[in-house]
PDB file of C-alpha atoms and ligand atoms in Angstrom:
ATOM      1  CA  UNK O   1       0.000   0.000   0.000  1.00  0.00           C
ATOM      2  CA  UNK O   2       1.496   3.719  -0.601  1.00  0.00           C
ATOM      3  CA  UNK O   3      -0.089   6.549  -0.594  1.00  0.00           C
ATOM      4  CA  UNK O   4      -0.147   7.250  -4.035  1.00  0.00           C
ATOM      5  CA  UNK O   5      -3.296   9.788  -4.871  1.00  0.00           C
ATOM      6  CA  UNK O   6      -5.749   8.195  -7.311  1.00  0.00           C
ATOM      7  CA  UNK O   7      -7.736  10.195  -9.318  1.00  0.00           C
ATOM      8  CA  UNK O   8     -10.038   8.483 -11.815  1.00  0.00           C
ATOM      9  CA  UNK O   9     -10.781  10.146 -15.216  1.00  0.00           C
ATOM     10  CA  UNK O  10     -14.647  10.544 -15.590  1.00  0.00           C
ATOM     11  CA  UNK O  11     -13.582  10.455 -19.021  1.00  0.00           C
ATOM     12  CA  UNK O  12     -14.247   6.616 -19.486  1.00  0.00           C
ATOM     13  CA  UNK O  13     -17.304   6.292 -17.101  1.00  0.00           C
ATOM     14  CA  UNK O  14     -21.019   6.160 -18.457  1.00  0.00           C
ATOM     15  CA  UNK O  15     -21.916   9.471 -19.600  1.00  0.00           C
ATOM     16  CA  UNK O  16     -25.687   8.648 -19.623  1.00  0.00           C
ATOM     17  CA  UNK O  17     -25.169   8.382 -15.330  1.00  0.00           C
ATOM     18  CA  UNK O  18     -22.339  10.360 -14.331  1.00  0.00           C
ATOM     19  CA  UNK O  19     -24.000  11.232 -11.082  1.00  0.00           C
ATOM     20  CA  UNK O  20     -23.740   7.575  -9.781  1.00  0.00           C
ATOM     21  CA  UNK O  21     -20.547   7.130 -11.794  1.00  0.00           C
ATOM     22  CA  UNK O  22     -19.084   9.330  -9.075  1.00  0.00           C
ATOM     23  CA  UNK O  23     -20.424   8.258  -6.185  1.00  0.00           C
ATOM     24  CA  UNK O  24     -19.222   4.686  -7.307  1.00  0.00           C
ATOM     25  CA  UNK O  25     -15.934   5.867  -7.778  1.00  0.00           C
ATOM     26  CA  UNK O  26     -15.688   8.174  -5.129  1.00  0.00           C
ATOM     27  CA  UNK O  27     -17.333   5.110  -2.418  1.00  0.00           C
ATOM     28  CA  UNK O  28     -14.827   3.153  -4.272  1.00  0.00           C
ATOM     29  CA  UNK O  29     -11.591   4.553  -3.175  1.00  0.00           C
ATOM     30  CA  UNK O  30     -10.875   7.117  -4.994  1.00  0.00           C
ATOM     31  CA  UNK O  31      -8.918  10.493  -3.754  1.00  0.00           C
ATOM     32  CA  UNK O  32      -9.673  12.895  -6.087  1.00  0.00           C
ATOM     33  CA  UNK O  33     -12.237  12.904  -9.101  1.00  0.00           C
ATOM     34  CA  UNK O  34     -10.314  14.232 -12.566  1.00  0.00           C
ATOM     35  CA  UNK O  35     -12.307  15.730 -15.475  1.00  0.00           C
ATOM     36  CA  UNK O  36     -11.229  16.450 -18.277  1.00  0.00           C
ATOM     37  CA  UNK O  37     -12.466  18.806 -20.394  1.00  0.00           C
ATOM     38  CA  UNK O  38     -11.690  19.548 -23.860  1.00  0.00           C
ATOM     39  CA  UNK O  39     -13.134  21.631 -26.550  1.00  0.00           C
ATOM     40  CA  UNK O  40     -12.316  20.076 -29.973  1.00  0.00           C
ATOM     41  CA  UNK O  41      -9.598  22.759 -30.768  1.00  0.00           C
ATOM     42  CA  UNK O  42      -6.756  22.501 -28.307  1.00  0.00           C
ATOM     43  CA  UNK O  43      -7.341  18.850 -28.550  1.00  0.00           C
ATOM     44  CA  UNK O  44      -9.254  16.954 -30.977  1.00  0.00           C
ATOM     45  CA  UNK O  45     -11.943  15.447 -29.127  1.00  0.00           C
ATOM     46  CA  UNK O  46     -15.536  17.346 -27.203  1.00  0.00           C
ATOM     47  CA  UNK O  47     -16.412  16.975 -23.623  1.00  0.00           C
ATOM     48  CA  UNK O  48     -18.154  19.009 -21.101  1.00  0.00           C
ATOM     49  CA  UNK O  49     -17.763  22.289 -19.671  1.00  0.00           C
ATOM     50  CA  UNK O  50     -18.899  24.407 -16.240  1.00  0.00           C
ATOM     51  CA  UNK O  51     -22.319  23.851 -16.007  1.00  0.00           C
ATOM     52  CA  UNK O  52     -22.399  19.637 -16.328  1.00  0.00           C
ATOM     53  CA  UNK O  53     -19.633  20.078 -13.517  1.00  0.00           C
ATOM     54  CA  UNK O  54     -21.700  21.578 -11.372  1.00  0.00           C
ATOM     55  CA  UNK O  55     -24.262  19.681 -11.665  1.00  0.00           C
ATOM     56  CA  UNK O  56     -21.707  16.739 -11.033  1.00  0.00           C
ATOM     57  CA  UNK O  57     -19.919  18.397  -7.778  1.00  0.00           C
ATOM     58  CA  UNK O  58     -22.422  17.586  -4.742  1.00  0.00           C
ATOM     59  CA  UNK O  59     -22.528  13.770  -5.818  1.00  0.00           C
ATOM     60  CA  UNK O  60     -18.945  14.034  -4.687  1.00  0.00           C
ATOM     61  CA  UNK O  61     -16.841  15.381  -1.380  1.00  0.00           C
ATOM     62  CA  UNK O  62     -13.381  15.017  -2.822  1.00  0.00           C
ATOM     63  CA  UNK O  63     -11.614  16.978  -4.788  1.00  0.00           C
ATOM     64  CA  UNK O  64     -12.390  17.664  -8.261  1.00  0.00           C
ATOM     65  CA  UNK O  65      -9.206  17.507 -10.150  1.00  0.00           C
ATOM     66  CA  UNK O  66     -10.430  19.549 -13.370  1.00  0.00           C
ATOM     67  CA  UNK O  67      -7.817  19.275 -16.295  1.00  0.00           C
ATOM     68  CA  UNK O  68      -8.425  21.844 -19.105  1.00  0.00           C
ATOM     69  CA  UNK O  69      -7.614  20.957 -22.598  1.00  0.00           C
ATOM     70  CA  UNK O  70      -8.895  24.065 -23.927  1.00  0.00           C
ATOM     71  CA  UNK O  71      -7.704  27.431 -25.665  1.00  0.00           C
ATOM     72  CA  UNK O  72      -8.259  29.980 -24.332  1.00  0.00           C
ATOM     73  CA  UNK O  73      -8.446  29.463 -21.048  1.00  0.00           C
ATOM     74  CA  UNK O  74      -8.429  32.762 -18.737  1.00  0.00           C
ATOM     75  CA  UNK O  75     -12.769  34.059 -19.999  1.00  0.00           C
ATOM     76  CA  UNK O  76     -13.507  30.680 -18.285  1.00  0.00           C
ATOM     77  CA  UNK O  77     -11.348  30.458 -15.327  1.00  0.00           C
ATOM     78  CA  UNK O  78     -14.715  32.408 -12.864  1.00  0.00           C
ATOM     79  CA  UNK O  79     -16.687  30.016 -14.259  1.00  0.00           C
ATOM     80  CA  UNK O  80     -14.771  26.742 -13.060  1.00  0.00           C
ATOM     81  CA  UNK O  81     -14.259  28.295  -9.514  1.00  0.00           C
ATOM     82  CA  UNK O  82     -18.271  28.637  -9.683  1.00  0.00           C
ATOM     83  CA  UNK O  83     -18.598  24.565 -10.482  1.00  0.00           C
ATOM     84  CA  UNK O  84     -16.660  23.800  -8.101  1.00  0.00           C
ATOM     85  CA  UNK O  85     -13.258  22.956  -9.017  1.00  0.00           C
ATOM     86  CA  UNK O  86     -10.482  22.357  -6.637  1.00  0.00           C
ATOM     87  CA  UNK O  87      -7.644  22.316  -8.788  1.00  0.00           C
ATOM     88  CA  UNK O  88      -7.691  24.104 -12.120  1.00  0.00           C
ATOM     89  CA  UNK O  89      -4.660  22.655 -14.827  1.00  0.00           C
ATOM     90  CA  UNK O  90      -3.731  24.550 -17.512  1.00  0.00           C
ATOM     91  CA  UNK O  91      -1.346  23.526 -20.161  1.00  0.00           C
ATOM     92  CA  UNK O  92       1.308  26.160 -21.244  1.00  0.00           C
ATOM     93  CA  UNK O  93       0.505  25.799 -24.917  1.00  0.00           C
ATOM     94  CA  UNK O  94      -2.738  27.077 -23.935  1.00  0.00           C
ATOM     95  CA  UNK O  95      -2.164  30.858 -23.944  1.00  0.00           C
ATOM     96  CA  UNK O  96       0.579  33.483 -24.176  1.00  0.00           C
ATOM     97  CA  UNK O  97       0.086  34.496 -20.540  1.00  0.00           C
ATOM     98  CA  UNK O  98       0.545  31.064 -18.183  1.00  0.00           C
ATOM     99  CA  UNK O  99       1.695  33.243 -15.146  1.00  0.00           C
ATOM    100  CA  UNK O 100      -1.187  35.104 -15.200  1.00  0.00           C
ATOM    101  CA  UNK O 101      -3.645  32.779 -15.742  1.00  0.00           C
ATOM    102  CA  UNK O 102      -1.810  30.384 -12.498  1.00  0.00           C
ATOM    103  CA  UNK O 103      -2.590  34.158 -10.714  1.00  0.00           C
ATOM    104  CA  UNK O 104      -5.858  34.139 -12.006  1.00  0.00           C
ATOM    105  CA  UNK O 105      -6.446  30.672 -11.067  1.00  0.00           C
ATOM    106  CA  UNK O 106      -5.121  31.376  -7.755  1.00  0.00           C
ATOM    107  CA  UNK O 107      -7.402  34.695  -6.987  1.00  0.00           C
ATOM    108  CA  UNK O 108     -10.355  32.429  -7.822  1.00  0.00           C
ATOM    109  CA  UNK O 109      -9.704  30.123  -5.310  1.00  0.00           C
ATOM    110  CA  UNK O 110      -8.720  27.397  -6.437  1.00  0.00           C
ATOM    111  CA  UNK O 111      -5.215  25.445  -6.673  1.00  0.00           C
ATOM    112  CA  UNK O 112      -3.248  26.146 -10.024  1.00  0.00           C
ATOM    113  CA  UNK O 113      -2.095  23.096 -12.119  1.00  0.00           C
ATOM    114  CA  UNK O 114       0.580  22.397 -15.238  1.00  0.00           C
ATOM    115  CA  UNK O 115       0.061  20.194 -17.777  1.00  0.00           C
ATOM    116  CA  UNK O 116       3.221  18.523 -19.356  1.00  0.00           C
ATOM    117  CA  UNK O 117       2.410  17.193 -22.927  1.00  0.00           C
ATOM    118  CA  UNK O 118       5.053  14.382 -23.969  1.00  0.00           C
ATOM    119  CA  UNK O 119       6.713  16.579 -26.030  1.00  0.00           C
ATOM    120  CA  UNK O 120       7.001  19.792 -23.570  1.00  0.00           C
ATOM    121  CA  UNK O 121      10.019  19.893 -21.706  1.00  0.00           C
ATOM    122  CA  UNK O 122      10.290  20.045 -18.051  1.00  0.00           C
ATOM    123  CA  UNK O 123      11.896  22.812 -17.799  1.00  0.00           C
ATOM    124  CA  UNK O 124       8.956  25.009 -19.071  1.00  0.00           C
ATOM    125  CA  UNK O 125       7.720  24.447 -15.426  1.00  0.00           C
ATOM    126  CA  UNK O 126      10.968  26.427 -14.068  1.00  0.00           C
ATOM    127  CA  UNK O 127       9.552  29.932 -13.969  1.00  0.00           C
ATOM    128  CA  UNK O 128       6.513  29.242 -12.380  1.00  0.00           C
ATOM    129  CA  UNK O 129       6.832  26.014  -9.889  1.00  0.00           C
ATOM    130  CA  UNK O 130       6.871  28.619  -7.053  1.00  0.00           C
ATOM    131  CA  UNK O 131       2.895  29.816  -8.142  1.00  0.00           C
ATOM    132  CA  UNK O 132       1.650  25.929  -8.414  1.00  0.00           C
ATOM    133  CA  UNK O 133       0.369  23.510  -6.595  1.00  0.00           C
ATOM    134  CA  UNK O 134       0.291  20.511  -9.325  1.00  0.00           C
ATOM    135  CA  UNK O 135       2.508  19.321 -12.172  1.00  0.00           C
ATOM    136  CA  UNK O 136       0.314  16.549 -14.477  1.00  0.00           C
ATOM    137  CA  UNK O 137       2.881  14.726 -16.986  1.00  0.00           C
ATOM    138  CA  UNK O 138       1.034  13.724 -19.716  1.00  0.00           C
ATOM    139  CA  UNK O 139       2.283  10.468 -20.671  1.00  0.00           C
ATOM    140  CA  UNK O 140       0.148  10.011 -23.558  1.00  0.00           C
ATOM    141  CA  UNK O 141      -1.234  12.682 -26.458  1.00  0.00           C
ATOM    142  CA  UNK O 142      -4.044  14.537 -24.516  1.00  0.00           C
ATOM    143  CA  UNK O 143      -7.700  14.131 -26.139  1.00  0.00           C
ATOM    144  CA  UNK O 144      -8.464  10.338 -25.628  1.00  0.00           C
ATOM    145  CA  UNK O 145      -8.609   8.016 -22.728  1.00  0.00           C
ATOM    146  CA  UNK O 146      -7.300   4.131 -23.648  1.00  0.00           C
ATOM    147  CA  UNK O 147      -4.101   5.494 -25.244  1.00  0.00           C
ATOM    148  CA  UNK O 148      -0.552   3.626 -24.616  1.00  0.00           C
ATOM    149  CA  UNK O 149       1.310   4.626 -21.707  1.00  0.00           C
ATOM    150  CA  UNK O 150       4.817   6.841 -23.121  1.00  0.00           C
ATOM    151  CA  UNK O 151       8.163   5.180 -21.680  1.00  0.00           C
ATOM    152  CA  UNK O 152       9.921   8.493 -22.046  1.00  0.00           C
ATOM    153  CA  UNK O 153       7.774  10.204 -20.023  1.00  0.00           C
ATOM    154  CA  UNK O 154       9.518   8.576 -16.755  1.00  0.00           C
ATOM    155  CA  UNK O 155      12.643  10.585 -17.296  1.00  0.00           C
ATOM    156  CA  UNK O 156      10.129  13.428 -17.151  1.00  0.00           C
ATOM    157  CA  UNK O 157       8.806  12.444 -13.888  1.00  0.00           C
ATOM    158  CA  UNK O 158      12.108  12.001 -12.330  1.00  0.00           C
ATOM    159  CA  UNK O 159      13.262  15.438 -13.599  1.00  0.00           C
ATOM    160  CA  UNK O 160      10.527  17.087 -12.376  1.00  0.00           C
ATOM    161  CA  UNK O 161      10.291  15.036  -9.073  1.00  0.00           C
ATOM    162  CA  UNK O 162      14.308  16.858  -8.099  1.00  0.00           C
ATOM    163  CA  UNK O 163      12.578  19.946  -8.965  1.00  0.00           C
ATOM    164  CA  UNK O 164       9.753  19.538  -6.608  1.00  0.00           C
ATOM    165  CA  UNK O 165      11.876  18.524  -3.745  1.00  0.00           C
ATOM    166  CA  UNK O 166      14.389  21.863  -4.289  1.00  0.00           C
ATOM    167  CA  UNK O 167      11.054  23.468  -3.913  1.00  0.00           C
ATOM    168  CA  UNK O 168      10.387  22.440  -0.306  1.00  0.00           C
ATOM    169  CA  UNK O 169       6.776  22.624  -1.368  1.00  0.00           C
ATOM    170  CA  UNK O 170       4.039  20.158  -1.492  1.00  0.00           C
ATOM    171  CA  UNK O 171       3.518  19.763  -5.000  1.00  0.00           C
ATOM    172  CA  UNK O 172       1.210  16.865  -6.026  1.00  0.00           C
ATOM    173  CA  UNK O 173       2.912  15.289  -9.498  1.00  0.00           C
ATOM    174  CA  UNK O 174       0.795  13.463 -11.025  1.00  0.00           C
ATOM    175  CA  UNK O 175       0.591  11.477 -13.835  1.00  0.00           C
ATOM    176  CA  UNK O 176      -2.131  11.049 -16.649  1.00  0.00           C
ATOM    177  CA  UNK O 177      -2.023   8.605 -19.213  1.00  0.00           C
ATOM    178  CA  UNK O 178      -2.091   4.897 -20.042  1.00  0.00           C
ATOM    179  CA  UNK O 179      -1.614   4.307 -16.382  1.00  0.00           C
ATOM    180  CA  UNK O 180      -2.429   0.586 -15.068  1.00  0.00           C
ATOM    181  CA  UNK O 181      -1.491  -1.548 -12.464  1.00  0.00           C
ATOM    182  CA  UNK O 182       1.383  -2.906 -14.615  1.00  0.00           C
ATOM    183  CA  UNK O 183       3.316   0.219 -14.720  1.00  0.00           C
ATOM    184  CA  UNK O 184       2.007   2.253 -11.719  1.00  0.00           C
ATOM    185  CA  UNK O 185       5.001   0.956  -9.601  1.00  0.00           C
ATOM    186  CA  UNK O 186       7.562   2.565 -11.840  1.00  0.00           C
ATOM    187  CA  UNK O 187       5.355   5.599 -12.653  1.00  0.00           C
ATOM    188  CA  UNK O 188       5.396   5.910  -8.550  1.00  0.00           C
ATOM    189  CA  UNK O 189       9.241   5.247  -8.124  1.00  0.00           C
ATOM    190  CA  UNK O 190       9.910   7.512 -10.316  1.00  0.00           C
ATOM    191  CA  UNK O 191       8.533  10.344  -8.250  1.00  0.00           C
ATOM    192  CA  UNK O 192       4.851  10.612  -9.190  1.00  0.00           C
ATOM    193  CA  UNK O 193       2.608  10.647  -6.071  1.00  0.00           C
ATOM    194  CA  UNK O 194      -0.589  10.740  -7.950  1.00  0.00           C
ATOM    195  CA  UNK O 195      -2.082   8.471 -10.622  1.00  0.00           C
ATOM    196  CA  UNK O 196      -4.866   9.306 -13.202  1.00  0.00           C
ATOM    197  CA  UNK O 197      -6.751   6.379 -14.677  1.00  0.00           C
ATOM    198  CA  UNK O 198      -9.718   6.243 -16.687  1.00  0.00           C
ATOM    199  CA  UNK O 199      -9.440   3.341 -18.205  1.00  0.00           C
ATOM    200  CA  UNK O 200      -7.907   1.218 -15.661  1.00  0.00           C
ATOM    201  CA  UNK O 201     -10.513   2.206 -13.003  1.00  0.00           C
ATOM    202  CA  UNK O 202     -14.128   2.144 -15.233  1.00  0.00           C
ATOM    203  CA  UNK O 203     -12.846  -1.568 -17.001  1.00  0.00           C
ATOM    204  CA  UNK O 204     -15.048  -4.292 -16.211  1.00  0.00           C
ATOM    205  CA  UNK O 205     -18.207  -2.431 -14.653  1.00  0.00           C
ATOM    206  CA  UNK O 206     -18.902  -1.217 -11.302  1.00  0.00           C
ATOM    207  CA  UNK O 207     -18.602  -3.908  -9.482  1.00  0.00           C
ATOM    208  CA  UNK O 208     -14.676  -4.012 -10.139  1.00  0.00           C
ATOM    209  CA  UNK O 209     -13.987  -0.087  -9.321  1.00  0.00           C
ATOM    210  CA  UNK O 210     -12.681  -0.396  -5.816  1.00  0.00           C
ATOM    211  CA  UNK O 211     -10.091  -3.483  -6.890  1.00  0.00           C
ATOM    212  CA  UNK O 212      -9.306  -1.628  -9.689  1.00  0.00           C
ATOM    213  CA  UNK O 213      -8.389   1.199  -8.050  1.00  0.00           C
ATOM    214  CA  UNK O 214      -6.254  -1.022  -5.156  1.00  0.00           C
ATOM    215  CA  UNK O 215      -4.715  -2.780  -7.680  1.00  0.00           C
ATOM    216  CA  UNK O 216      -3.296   0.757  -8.791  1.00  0.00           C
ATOM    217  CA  UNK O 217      -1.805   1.542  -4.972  1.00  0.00           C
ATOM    218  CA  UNK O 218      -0.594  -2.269  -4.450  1.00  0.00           C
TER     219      UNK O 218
HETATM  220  C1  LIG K 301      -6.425  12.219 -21.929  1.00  0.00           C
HETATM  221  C2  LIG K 301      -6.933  12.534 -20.555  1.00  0.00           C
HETATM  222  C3  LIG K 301      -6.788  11.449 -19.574  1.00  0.00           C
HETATM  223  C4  LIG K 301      -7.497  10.169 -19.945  1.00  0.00           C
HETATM  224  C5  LIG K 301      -6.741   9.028 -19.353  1.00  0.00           C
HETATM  225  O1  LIG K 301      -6.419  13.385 -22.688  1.00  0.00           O
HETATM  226  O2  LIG K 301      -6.266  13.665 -20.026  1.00  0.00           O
HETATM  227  O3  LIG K 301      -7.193  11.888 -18.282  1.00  0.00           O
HETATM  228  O4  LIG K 301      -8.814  10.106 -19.488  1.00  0.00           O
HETATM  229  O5  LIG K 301      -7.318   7.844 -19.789  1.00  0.00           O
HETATM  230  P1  LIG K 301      -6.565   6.449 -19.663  1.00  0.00           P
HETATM  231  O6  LIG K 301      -6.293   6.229 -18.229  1.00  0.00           O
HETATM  232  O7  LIG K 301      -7.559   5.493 -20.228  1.00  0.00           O
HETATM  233  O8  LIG K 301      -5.315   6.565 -20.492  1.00  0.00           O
HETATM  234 ZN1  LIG K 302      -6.603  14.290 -17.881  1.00  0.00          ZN
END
């Protein structure tokens, strides 16, 4: 057992009953509950926006881990503080402005994030680790869940977990992609110390959610 954060992707639950899809996940073991939300232009693929997460927030009392695949991002930032978002992640790519939108982010309540595609270098985190409060690696292209886990992204992790500890800070690094319980060890040793898993968590129906989600910690 560590204690590893898991934070299932709504992404591959049952769209037609996302209510209960979060209360099962959520009375399942899960630590946080990640949405992701894209808009068919940063990324190509459509999900949902503000108002189906707020709809979605009281089925839930953890954290709601909102990861924004969407340009622009700062005329919706009020918005996501309003639904109920805990952390906010942006990805740099996103805008010409990241510090201000982490401030923005910040002001509104709510923890800033920084999304890491596989090709965006760690170092892009360097000016602004100090304004942050989580680093997400994507370890596979963002816009689809079911994708193959990125080997080269574990370099990643471990340069970015040194950075995090020369921080002093408690910076959750988390990881988003491909994850399963045959690679969440080394995803974890690496320096991660939280997992997102859509998936991993939703395969085989309900009735498998909480030893799906053990089977990611063990
Ligand atoms: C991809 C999303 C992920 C996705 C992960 O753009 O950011 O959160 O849902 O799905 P799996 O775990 O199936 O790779
Ligand atoms: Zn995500």
């Amino acid at each position: 057992m560590s204690d590893v954060l898991i934070s299932p992707s709504i992404l591959s639950a049952d769209f037609a009953e996302l209510g209960a899809e979060i209360r099962r996940i959520d009375e399942a073991g899960a630590d946080m509950i990640h949405v992701d939300v894209m808009d068919g232009h940063f990324v190509p693929n459509l999900t949902f926006g503000p108002p189906i997460i707020k709809k979605l927030r009281p089925h839930s009392n953890k954290p709601f881990d909102v990861h924004l695949m969407i340009a622009p991002v700062d005329p919706y930032i009020e918005a996501f503080a309003d639904a109920g978002a805990d952390i906010l992640t942006v990805h740099p790519e996103a805008g010409p402005h990241l510090h201000r939108t982490l401030q923005a982010i910040r002001a509104a309540g709510m923890k800033p994030g920084v999304a890491l595609n596989p090709g965006t270098p760690a170092d892009i985190i360097d000016p602004v680790i100090d304004d942050i409060d989580m680093i997400l690696v994507m370890s596979v292209n963002p816009g689809f869940g079911g994708q193959s886990f990125i080997e080269s992204q574990l370099r990643k992790i471990e340069q970015l977990r040194s950075k995090v500890e020369q921080t002093g800070r408690a910076i959750f690094l988390e990881v988003d992609g491909g994850v399963k319980p045959d690679n969440a060890q080394r995803i974890i040793s690496a320096g991660a110390n939280a997992l997102v898993a859509g998936s991993a968590v939703f395969k085989g129906g309900p009735s498998q959610y909480a030893a799906n989600i053990a089977s990611l910690r063990s």
